mmCIF file of C-alpha atoms in Angstrom:
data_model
loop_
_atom_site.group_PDB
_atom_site.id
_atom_site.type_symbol
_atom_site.label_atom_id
_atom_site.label_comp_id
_atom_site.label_asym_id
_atom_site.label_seq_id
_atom_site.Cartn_x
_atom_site.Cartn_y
_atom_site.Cartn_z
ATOM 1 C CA UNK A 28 -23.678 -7.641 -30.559
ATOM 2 C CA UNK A 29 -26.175 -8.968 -27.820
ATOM 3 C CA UNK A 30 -26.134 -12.528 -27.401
ATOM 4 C CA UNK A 31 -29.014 -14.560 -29.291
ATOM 5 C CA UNK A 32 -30.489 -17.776 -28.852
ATOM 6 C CA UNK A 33 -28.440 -18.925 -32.333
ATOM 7 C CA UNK A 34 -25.307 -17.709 -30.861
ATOM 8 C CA UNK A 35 -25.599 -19.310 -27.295
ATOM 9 C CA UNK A 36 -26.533 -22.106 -29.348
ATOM 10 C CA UNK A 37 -23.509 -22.229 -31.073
ATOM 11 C CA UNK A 38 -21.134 -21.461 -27.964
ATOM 12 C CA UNK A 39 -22.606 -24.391 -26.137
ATOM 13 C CA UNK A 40 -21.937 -26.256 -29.752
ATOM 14 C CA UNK A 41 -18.271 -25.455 -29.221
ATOM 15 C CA UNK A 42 -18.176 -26.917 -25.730
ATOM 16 C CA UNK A 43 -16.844 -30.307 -26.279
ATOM 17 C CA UNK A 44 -14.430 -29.526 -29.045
ATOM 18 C CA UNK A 45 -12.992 -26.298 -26.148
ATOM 19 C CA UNK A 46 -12.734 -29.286 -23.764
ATOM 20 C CA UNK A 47 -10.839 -31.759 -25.628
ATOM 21 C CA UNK A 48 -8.358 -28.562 -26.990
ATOM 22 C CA UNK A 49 -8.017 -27.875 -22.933
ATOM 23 C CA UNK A 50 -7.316 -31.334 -22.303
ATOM 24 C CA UNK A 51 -4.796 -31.332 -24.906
ATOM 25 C CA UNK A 52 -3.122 -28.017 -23.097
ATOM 26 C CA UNK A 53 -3.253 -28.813 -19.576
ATOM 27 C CA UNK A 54 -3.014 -32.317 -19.793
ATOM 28 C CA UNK A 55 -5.667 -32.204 -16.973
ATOM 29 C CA UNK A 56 -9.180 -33.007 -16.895
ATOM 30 C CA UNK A 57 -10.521 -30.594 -13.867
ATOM 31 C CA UNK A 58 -7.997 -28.202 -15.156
ATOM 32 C CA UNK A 59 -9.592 -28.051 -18.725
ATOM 33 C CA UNK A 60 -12.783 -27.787 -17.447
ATOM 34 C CA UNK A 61 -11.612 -24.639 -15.578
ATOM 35 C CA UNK A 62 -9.961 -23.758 -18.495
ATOM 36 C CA UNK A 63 -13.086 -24.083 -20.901
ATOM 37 C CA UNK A 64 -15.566 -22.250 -17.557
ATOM 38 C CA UNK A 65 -13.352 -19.333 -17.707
ATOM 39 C CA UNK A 66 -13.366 -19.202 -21.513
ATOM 40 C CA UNK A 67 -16.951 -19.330 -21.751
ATOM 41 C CA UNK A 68 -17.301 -16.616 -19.055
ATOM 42 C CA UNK A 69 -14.836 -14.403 -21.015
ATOM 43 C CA UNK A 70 -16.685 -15.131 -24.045
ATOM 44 C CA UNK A 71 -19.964 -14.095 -22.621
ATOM 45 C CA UNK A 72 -18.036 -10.726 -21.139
ATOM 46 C CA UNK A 73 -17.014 -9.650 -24.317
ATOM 47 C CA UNK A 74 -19.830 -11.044 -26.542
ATOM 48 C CA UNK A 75 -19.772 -6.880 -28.013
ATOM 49 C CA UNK A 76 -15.864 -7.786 -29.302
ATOM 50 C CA UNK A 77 -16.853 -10.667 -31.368
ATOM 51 C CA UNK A 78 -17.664 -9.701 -35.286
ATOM 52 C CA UNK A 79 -20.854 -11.364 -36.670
ATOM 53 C CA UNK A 80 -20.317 -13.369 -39.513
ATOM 54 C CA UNK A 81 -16.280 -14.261 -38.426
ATOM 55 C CA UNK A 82 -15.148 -18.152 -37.435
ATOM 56 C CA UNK A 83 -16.770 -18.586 -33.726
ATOM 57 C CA UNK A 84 -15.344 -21.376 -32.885
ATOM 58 C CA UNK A 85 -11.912 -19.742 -33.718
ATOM 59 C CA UNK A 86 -12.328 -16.851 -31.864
ATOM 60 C CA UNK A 87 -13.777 -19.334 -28.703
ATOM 61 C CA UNK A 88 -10.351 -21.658 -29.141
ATOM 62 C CA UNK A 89 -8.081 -18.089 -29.155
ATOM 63 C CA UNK A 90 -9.486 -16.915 -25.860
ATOM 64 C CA UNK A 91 -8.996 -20.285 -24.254
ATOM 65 C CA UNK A 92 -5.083 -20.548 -25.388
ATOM 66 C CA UNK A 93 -4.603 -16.835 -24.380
ATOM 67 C CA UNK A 94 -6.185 -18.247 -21.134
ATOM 68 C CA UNK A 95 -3.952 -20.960 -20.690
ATOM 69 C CA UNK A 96 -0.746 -19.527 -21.655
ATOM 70 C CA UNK A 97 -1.350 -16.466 -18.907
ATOM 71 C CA UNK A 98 -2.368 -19.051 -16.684
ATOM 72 C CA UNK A 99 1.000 -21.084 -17.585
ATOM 73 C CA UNK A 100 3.245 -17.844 -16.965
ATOM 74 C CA UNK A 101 1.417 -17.180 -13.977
ATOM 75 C CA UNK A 102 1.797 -20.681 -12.751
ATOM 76 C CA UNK A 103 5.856 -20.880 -13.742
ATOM 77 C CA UNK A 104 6.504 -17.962 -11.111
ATOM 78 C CA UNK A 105 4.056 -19.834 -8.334
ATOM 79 C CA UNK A 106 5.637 -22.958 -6.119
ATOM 80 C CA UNK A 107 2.550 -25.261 -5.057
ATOM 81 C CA UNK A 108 2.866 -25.609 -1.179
ATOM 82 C CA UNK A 109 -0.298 -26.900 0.227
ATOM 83 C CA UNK A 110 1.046 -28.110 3.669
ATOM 84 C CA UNK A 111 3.338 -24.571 3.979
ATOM 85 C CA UNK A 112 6.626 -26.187 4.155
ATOM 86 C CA UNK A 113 8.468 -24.560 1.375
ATOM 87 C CA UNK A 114 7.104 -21.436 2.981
ATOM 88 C CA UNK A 115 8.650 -22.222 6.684
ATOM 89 C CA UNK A 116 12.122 -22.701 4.924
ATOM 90 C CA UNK A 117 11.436 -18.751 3.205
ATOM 91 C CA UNK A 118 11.202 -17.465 7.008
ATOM 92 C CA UNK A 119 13.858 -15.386 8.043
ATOM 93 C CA UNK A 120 14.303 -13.363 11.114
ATOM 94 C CA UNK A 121 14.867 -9.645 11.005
ATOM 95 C CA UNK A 122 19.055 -9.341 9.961
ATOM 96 C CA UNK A 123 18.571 -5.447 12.194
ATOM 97 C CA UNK A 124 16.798 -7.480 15.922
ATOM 98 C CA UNK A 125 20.207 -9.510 15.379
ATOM 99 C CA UNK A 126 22.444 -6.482 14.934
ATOM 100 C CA UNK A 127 20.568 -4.913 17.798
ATOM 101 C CA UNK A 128 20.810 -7.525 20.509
ATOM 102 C CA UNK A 129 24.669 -7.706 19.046
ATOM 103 C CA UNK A 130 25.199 -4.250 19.999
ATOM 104 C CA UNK A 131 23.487 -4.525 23.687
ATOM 105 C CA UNK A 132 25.831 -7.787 24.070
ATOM 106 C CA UNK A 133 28.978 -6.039 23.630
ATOM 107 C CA UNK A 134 27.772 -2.982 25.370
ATOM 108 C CA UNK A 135 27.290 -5.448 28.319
ATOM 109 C CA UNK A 136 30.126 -7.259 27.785
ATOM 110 C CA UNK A 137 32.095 -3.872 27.994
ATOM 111 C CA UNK A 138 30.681 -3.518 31.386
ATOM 112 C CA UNK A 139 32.001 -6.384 32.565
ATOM 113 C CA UNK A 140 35.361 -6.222 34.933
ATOM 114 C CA UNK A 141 38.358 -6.944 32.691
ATOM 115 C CA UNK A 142 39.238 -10.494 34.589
ATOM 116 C CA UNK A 143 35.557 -11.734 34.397
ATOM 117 C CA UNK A 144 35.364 -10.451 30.664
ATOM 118 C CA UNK A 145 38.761 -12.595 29.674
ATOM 119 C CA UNK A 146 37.487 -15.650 31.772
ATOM 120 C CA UNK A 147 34.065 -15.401 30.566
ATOM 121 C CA UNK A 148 35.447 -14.887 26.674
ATOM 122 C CA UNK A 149 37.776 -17.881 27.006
ATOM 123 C CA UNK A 150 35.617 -20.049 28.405
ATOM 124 C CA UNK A 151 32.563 -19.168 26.949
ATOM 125 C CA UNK A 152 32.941 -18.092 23.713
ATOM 126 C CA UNK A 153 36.534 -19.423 22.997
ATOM 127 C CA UNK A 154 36.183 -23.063 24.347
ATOM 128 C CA UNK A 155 38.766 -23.193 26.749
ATOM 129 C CA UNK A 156 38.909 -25.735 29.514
ATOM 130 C CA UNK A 157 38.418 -23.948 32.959
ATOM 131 C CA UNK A 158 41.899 -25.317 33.517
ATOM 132 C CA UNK A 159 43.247 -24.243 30.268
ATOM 133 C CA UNK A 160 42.002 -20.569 30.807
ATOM 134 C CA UNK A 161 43.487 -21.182 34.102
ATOM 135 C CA UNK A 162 46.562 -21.285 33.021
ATOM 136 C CA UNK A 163 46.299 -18.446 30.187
ATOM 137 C CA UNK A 164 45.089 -16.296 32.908
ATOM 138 C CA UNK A 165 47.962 -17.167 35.760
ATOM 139 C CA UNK A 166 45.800 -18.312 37.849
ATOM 140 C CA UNK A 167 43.396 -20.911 39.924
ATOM 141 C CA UNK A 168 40.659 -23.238 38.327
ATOM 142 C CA UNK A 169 38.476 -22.251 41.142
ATOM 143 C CA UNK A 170 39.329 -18.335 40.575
ATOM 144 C CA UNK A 171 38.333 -19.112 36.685
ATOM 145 C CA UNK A 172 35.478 -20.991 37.764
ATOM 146 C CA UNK A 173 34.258 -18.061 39.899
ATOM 147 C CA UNK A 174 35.073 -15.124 37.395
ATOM 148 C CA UNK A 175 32.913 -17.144 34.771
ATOM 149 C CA UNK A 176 30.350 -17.446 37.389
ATOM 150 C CA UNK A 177 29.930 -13.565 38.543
ATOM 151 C CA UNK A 178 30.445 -12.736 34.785
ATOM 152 C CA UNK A 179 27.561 -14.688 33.621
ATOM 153 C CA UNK A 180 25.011 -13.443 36.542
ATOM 154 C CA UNK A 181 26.226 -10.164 36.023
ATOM 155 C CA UNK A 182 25.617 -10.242 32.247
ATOM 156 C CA UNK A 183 22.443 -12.050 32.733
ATOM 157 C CA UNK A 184 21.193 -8.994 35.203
ATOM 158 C CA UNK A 185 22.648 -6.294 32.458
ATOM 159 C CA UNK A 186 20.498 -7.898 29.589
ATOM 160 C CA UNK A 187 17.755 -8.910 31.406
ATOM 161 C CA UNK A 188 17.668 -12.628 30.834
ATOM 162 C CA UNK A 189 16.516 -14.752 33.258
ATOM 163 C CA UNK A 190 19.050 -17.556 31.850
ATOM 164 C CA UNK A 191 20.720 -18.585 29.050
ATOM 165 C CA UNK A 192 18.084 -20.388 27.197
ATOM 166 C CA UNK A 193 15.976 -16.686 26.639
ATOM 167 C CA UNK A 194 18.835 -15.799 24.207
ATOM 168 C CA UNK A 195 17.501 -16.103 20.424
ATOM 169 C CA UNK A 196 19.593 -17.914 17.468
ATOM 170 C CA UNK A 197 22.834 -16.194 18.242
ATOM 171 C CA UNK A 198 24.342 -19.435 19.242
ATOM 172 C CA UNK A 199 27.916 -17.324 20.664
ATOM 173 C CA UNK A 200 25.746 -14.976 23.350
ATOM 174 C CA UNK A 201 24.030 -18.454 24.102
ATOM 175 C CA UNK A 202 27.948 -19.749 24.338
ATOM 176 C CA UNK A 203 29.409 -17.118 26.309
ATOM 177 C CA UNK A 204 26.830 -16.877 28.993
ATOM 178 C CA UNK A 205 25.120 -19.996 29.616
ATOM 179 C CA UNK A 206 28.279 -22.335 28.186
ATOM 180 C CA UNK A 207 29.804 -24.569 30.642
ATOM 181 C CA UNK A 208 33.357 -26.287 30.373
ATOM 182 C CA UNK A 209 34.530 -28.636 32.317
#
């Protein structure tokens, strides 16, 4: 069925009474007015679909609450977050960059000497006091002190970090090579 003059003139008829059924809905003016846009657009679309002689205003009201209860589903799924911040707590980095760099720590670790490895773990990673690990290890503060020392730089040069700050999240590589005890 094309749309006539009578029938545009009846759409437009059904305008206010859409609008106050939207408001009803949404509970929102600029929302309803969306609401009643897209229902008239629809409408217009599918003009062919409507049967001549059938309630118009019925079949007007039935496309707007299909509207608005796809819209509702649509919108129950969707988290408003205009300034991005819900979005910045989604973020995540990459669980296989972390396994990765893992993997090339130990491997450098491994190449460590055994006595710089053990100072650098016990200090470093484990927390020790220089002169606790001292003591675990038999030996001087000052050898610990210089162990830790060669173990870091040497570490450092293996992974190609200029210091300890250039290591990502993984707060325990950050810990074992730039740590300090005292």
């Amino acid at each position: 069925m094309p749309l006539t003059d009578t029938l545009r003139d009846d759409i437009l008829a059904a305008v206010p009474n859409l609008r106050a059924f939207a408001i009803s809905l949404s509970g929102n003016a600029d929302r309803a007015d969306d609401l009643v846009q897209e229902t008239l657009l629809r409408a217009i679309a599918n003009i062919d679909s409507f049967q001549p002689g059938s309630n118009l205003p019925a079949w007007l009201f039935t496309i707007l609450r299909n509207l608005f209860r796809s819209d509702y589903r649509k919108r129950r799924r969707e988290v408003e977050d205009a300034d991005g911040s819900y979005a910045n707590t989604l973020k995540t980095q990459p669980g296989q960059n972390v396994h990765i760099e893992f993997q090339e720590f130990r491997e450098a670790l491994d190449k460590l000497p055994q006595d710089q490895r053990e100072a650098l773990i016990l200090v470093g990673a484990s927390g020790f006091s220089y002169e606790d690990a001292a003591a675990i290890c038999g030996c001087a503060v000052g050898t610990i002190k210089s162990r830790v020392n060669r173990a870091r730089s040497k570490l450092s040069n293996l992974l190609y970090v200029d210091g300890a700050d250039d290591f990502g999240p993984d707060n325990t590589v950050r810990a074992v090579i730039g740590g300090s005890s005292g």
